[in-house]
mmCIF file of C-alpha atoms in Angstrom:
data_model
loop_
_atom_site.group_PDB
_atom_site.id
_atom_site.type_symbol
_atom_site.label_atom_id
_atom_site.label_comp_id
_atom_site.label_asym_id
_atom_site.label_seq_id
_atom_site.Cartn_x
_atom_site.Cartn_y
_atom_site.Cartn_z
ATOM 1 C CA LYS A 274 26.874 195.422 123.200
ATOM 2 C CA ALA A 275 26.674 192.144 121.319
ATOM 3 C CA GLY A 276 23.342 191.190 119.802
ATOM 4 C CA VAL A 277 21.485 187.918 120.074
ATOM 5 C CA THR A 278 23.718 185.109 118.870
ATOM 6 C CA GLN A 279 22.405 181.864 117.473
ATOM 7 C CA THR A 280 24.380 178.769 116.582
ATOM 8 C CA PRO A 281 24.637 176.982 114.306
ATOM 9 C CA ARG A 282 23.498 179.259 111.502
ATOM 10 C CA TYR A 283 22.862 176.447 109.052
ATOM 11 C CA LEU A 284 22.434 172.742 109.464
ATOM 12 C CA ILE A 285 21.221 169.783 107.487
ATOM 13 C CA LYS A 286 19.736 166.732 109.147
ATOM 14 C CA THR A 287 17.893 163.641 108.007
ATOM 15 C CA ARG A 288 14.506 162.437 109.122
ATOM 16 C CA GLY A 289 14.530 160.770 112.512
ATOM 17 C CA GLN A 290 17.584 162.600 113.780
ATOM 18 C CA GLN A 291 17.532 165.152 116.549
ATOM 19 C CA VAL A 292 18.945 168.655 116.657
ATOM 20 C CA THR A 293 19.932 171.168 119.323
ATOM 21 C CA LEU A 294 20.015 174.895 118.633
ATOM 22 C CA SER A 295 21.648 177.441 120.882
ATOM 23 C CA CYS A 296 20.844 181.064 121.657
ATOM 24 C CA SER A 297 22.816 183.617 123.629
ATOM 25 C CA PRO A 298 20.677 186.655 124.485
ATOM 26 C CA ILE A 299 21.830 190.211 124.814
ATOM 27 C CA SER A 300 23.660 190.695 128.088
ATOM 28 C CA GLY A 301 21.180 191.544 130.825
ATOM 29 C CA HIS A 302 18.167 190.157 128.999
ATOM 30 C CA ARG A 303 16.412 187.438 130.954
ATOM 31 C CA SER A 304 13.452 186.733 128.686
ATOM 32 C CA VAL A 305 14.214 184.443 125.759
ATOM 33 C CA SER A 306 11.689 183.191 123.259
ATOM 34 C CA TRP A 307 11.835 180.973 120.201
ATOM 35 C CA TYR A 308 9.931 181.233 116.951
ATOM 36 C CA GLN A 309 9.668 179.032 113.893
ATOM 37 C CA GLN A 310 9.526 180.872 110.590
ATOM 38 C CA THR A 311 8.285 179.217 107.425
ATOM 39 C CA PRO A 312 7.116 180.809 104.161
ATOM 40 C CA GLY A 313 3.542 179.692 104.583
ATOM 41 C CA GLN A 314 3.018 180.151 108.298
ATOM 42 C CA GLY A 315 5.018 183.245 109.132
ATOM 43 C CA LEU A 316 6.370 183.493 112.667
ATOM 44 C CA GLN A 317 5.016 180.876 115.021
ATOM 45 C CA PHE A 318 5.688 180.981 118.729
ATOM 46 C CA LEU A 319 7.451 177.926 120.163
ATOM 47 C CA PHE A 320 8.227 178.740 123.784
ATOM 48 C CA GLU A 321 9.396 181.452 126.114
ATOM 49 C CA TYR A 322 11.668 181.384 129.141
ATOM 50 C CA PHE A 323 12.268 183.812 131.930
ATOM 51 C CA SER A 324 14.783 183.156 134.703
ATOM 52 C CA GLU A 325 15.141 179.490 133.694
ATOM 53 C CA THR A 326 11.375 178.898 133.819
ATOM 54 C CA GLN A 327 9.266 178.087 130.799
ATOM 55 C CA ARG A 328 6.327 180.432 131.068
ATOM 56 C CA ASN A 329 4.630 179.796 127.751
ATOM 57 C CA LYS A 330 4.584 177.088 125.130
ATOM 58 C CA GLY A 331 3.139 177.312 121.661
ATOM 59 C CA ASN A 332 1.097 174.744 119.838
ATOM 60 C CA PHE A 333 3.908 172.430 118.807
ATOM 61 C CA PRO A 334 4.289 168.694 119.473
ATOM 62 C CA GLY A 335 6.311 167.379 122.378
ATOM 63 C CA ARG A 336 9.226 166.692 120.037
ATOM 64 C CA PHE A 337 10.041 170.365 120.464
ATOM 65 C CA SER A 338 11.582 171.214 123.795
ATOM 66 C CA GLY A 339 13.803 173.839 125.280
ATOM 67 C CA ARG A 340 15.538 175.069 128.349
ATOM 68 C CA GLN A 341 17.233 178.120 129.748
ATOM 69 C CA PHE A 342 20.380 178.192 131.816
ATOM 70 C CA SER A 343 21.263 180.393 134.743
ATOM 71 C CA ASN A 344 23.230 182.733 132.461
ATOM 72 C CA SER A 345 20.046 183.194 130.351
ATOM 73 C CA ARG A 346 21.452 181.253 127.414
ATOM 74 C CA SER A 347 18.837 178.992 125.905
ATOM 75 C CA GLU A 348 18.712 175.851 123.849
ATOM 76 C CA MET A 349 15.939 174.234 121.920
ATOM 77 C CA ASN A 350 15.849 170.627 120.856
ATOM 78 C CA VAL A 351 13.834 168.885 118.199
ATOM 79 C CA SER A 352 13.769 165.113 118.312
ATOM 80 C CA THR A 353 12.698 162.638 115.634
ATOM 81 C CA LEU A 354 12.962 165.236 112.905
ATOM 82 C CA GLU A 355 10.336 165.368 110.174
ATOM 83 C CA LEU A 356 10.530 166.995 106.746
ATOM 84 C CA GLY A 357 8.069 169.634 107.910
ATOM 85 C CA ASP A 358 10.481 170.799 110.593
ATOM 86 C CA SER A 359 12.577 172.472 107.922
ATOM 87 C CA ALA A 360 12.443 176.143 108.832
ATOM 88 C CA LEU A 361 14.297 179.146 110.147
ATOM 89 C CA TYR A 362 14.356 179.044 113.936
ATOM 90 C CA LEU A 363 14.596 182.475 115.472
ATOM 91 C CA CYS A 364 15.525 183.262 119.017
ATOM 92 C CA ALA A 365 14.655 186.600 120.567
ATOM 93 C CA SER A 366 15.483 188.252 123.853
ATOM 94 C CA SER A 367 13.924 191.075 125.776
ATOM 95 C CA LEU A 368 15.134 193.315 128.547
ATOM 96 C CA PHE A 369 11.726 193.383 130.121
ATOM 97 C CA GLU A 370 9.770 190.519 131.520
ATOM 98 C CA ASN A 371 6.678 190.766 129.344
ATOM 99 C CA THR A 372 6.745 193.684 126.978
ATOM 100 C CA GLY A 373 8.978 195.977 125.026
ATOM 101 C CA GLU A 374 11.186 195.302 122.058
ATOM 102 C CA LEU A 375 12.146 191.787 121.124
ATOM 103 C CA PHE A 376 15.658 191.571 119.717
ATOM 104 C CA PHE A 377 15.953 188.731 117.263
ATOM 105 C CA GLY A 378 18.977 186.705 116.347
ATOM 106 C CA GLU A 379 19.794 185.897 112.739
ATOM 107 C CA GLY A 380 18.315 182.451 113.140
ATOM 108 C CA SER A 381 19.310 178.861 112.582
ATOM 109 C CA ARG A 382 18.308 177.511 109.186
ATOM 110 C CA LEU A 383 17.389 173.844 109.548
ATOM 111 C CA THR A 384 16.933 171.634 106.527
ATOM 112 C CA VAL A 385 15.582 168.119 107.046
ATOM 113 C CA LEU A 386 16.162 165.665 104.209
ATOM 114 C CA GLY B 156 -5.072 181.388 122.827
ATOM 115 C CA GLU B 157 -4.653 184.602 120.891
ATOM 116 C CA ASN B 158 -5.306 184.504 117.142
ATOM 117 C CA VAL B 159 -4.016 187.363 115.011
ATOM 118 C CA GLU B 160 -5.146 187.792 111.430
ATOM 119 C CA GLN B 161 -3.348 190.135 109.076
ATOM 120 C CA HIS B 162 -4.414 191.591 105.734
ATOM 121 C CA PRO B 163 -3.451 191.921 102.992
ATOM 122 C CA SER B 164 -0.830 189.228 102.512
ATOM 123 C CA THR B 165 0.754 191.221 99.682
ATOM 124 C CA LEU B 166 0.623 194.914 98.919
ATOM 125 C CA SER B 167 2.150 196.823 96.052
ATOM 126 C CA VAL B 168 2.239 200.619 96.012
ATOM 127 C CA GLN B 169 4.019 203.296 94.070
ATOM 128 C CA GLU B 170 6.681 205.372 95.712
ATOM 129 C CA GLY B 171 5.127 208.287 97.540
ATOM 130 C CA ASP B 172 1.777 206.586 98.080
ATOM 131 C CA SER B 173 0.479 205.441 101.451
ATOM 132 C CA ALA B 174 0.264 201.838 102.610
ATOM 133 C CA VAL B 175 -2.112 200.428 105.198
ATOM 134 C CA ILE B 176 -1.887 197.001 106.808
ATOM 135 C CA LYS B 177 -4.659 195.767 109.074
ATOM 136 C CA CYS B 178 -4.722 193.199 111.853
ATOM 137 C CA THR B 179 -7.428 191.771 114.044
ATOM 138 C CA TYR B 180 -7.005 189.872 117.272
ATOM 139 C CA SER B 181 -9.248 187.611 119.272
ATOM 140 C CA ASP B 182 -8.177 187.905 122.915
ATOM 141 C CA SER B 183 -9.728 190.958 124.544
ATOM 142 C CA ALA B 184 -7.045 190.741 127.256
ATOM 143 C CA SER B 185 -4.312 191.630 124.751
ATOM 144 C CA ASN B 186 -2.725 194.917 125.729
ATOM 145 C CA TYR B 187 0.475 195.249 123.703
ATOM 146 C CA PHE B 188 0.634 195.446 119.913
ATOM 147 C CA PRO B 189 4.019 195.677 118.183
ATOM 148 C CA TRP B 190 4.859 195.800 114.504
ATOM 149 C CA TYR B 191 8.001 194.214 113.101
ATOM 150 C CA LYS B 192 9.679 194.752 109.758
ATOM 151 C CA GLN B 193 11.734 192.020 108.143
ATOM 152 C CA GLU B 194 13.827 192.859 105.124
ATOM 153 C CA LEU B 195 14.835 190.050 102.821
ATOM 154 C CA GLY B 196 17.381 187.784 104.480
ATOM 155 C CA LYS B 197 17.445 189.797 107.681
ATOM 156 C CA ARG B 198 16.028 189.444 111.162
ATOM 157 C CA PRO B 199 12.718 191.027 112.184
ATOM 158 C CA GLN B 200 13.074 194.424 113.836
ATOM 159 C CA LEU B 201 10.579 196.428 115.841
ATOM 160 C CA ILE B 202 9.389 199.552 114.042
ATOM 161 C CA ILE B 203 6.582 200.735 116.280
ATOM 162 C CA ASP B 204 4.383 199.483 119.088
ATOM 163 C CA ILE B 205 1.258 200.593 120.882
ATOM 164 C CA ARG B 206 -0.292 199.770 124.209
ATOM 165 C CA SER B 207 -3.942 199.351 124.950
ATOM 166 C CA ASN B 208 -4.313 202.658 126.760
ATOM 167 C CA VAL B 209 -3.415 204.594 123.602
ATOM 168 C CA GLY B 210 -5.473 204.938 120.440
ATOM 169 C CA GLU B 211 -2.787 206.142 118.066
ATOM 170 C CA LYS B 212 0.968 206.509 117.926
ATOM 171 C CA LYS B 213 3.152 208.151 115.281
ATOM 172 C CA ASP B 214 6.824 208.006 114.479
ATOM 173 C CA GLN B 215 7.776 210.067 111.449
ATOM 174 C CA ARG B 216 6.222 208.364 108.420
ATOM 175 C CA ILE B 217 4.695 205.450 110.281
ATOM 176 C CA ALA B 218 1.700 205.368 112.569
ATOM 177 C CA VAL B 219 -0.338 202.714 114.304
ATOM 178 C CA THR B 220 -3.969 202.973 115.324
ATOM 179 C CA LEU B 221 -5.791 200.730 117.762
ATOM 180 C CA ASN B 222 -9.500 200.098 118.146
ATOM 181 C CA LYS B 223 -9.935 197.966 121.259
ATOM 182 C CA THR B 224 -13.682 197.747 120.908
ATOM 183 C CA ALA B 225 -13.426 196.249 117.445
ATOM 184 C CA LYS B 226 -10.205 194.412 118.315
ATOM 185 C CA HIS B 227 -8.238 195.627 115.375
ATOM 186 C CA PHE B 228 -5.138 197.693 114.803
ATOM 187 C CA SER B 229 -3.493 199.073 111.694
ATOM 188 C CA LEU B 230 -0.106 200.201 110.436
ATOM 189 C CA HIS B 231 0.008 203.276 108.234
ATOM 190 C CA ILE B 232 3.063 204.189 106.194
ATOM 191 C CA THR B 233 2.963 207.530 104.409
ATOM 192 C CA GLU B 234 5.190 208.767 101.582
ATOM 193 C CA THR B 235 6.463 205.263 100.948
ATOM 194 C CA GLN B 236 10.002 204.750 99.715
ATOM 195 C CA PRO B 237 11.631 201.727 98.017
ATOM 196 C CA GLU B 238 13.463 200.947 101.262
ATOM 197 C CA ASP B 239 10.094 200.357 102.900
ATOM 198 C CA SER B 240 9.831 197.182 100.812
ATOM 199 C CA ALA B 241 9.834 194.308 103.304
ATOM 200 C CA VAL B 242 7.570 191.894 105.133
ATOM 201 C CA TYR B 243 5.654 193.464 107.991
ATOM 202 C CA PHE B 244 4.338 191.447 110.914
ATOM 203 C CA CYS B 245 1.792 192.550 113.456
ATOM 204 C CA ALA B 246 1.551 190.891 116.846
ATOM 205 C CA ALA B 247 -0.567 190.945 119.964
ATOM 206 C CA ILE B 248 0.036 189.840 123.506
ATOM 207 C CA ASP B 249 -1.538 189.822 126.895
ATOM 208 C CA SER B 250 1.556 190.953 128.744
ATOM 209 C CA ASN B 251 0.178 189.611 132.009
ATOM 210 C CA SER B 252 0.672 186.097 130.657
ATOM 211 C CA GLY B 253 4.375 186.258 129.960
ATOM 212 C CA TYR B 254 6.072 187.181 126.717
ATOM 213 C CA ALA B 255 4.642 185.048 123.957
ATOM 214 C CA LEU B 256 3.989 187.148 120.890
ATOM 215 C CA ASN B 257 1.297 185.899 118.560
ATOM 216 C CA PHE B 258 2.205 187.131 115.112
ATOM 217 C CA GLY B 259 0.070 187.620 112.058
ATOM 218 C CA LYS B 260 1.252 185.816 108.939
ATOM 219 C CA GLY B 261 2.843 188.895 107.497
ATOM 220 C CA THR B 262 2.317 191.379 104.681
ATOM 221 C CA SER B 263 4.821 191.576 101.868
ATOM 222 C CA LEU B 264 5.022 195.234 100.880
ATOM 223 C CA LEU B 265 6.579 196.224 97.574
ATOM 224 C CA VAL B 266 7.208 199.887 96.851
ATOM 225 C CA THR B 267 7.939 200.521 93.203
ATOM 226 C CA PRO B 268 9.812 203.655 92.051
#
């Protein structure tokens, strides 16, 4: 069974641009969540989707948004990029609705210049 | 929201010694407490988890203890090996509120031969 797939793996943007990251969960997993990982802050929760509904949102500005499609694939978008948005963005999926193992993708490394 | 604090941020032990990482949480409704291990350049992976109705759980050389009254939980690694070197993240969640893991900031464990 294929794992969680994230694209693109690496990208470089400039301030003010916007970016869209994609995540394909493990087949059968309906819960998808996104995390931002930075050296100083660890893993910070962005948002979580289940059956196309956003159930939770972390403490990030409105520039960060996401969605989930009917096939459970998810995208997250960051608009008006800032230097501080440079990070590894990790997507994770879970078989269960609210517990159990999270399976992480390899992440999308975003660099904002 | 839930706030998880993790200590220490770095830990160095000699091979064969034990390592203990401690976490505290703020939301008394939290009922699921996983631990993730992230090796350098790799994705986080679940190593052990515990639910609020259990005080201790063991899996070979690793164990987790939970004190709900004090709102803290700990990871214990015995007979450490160099391959245990990684960053360890604790997390807590109220699973009745969806799947939004609140992670601690991580502990970088170094096991020296």
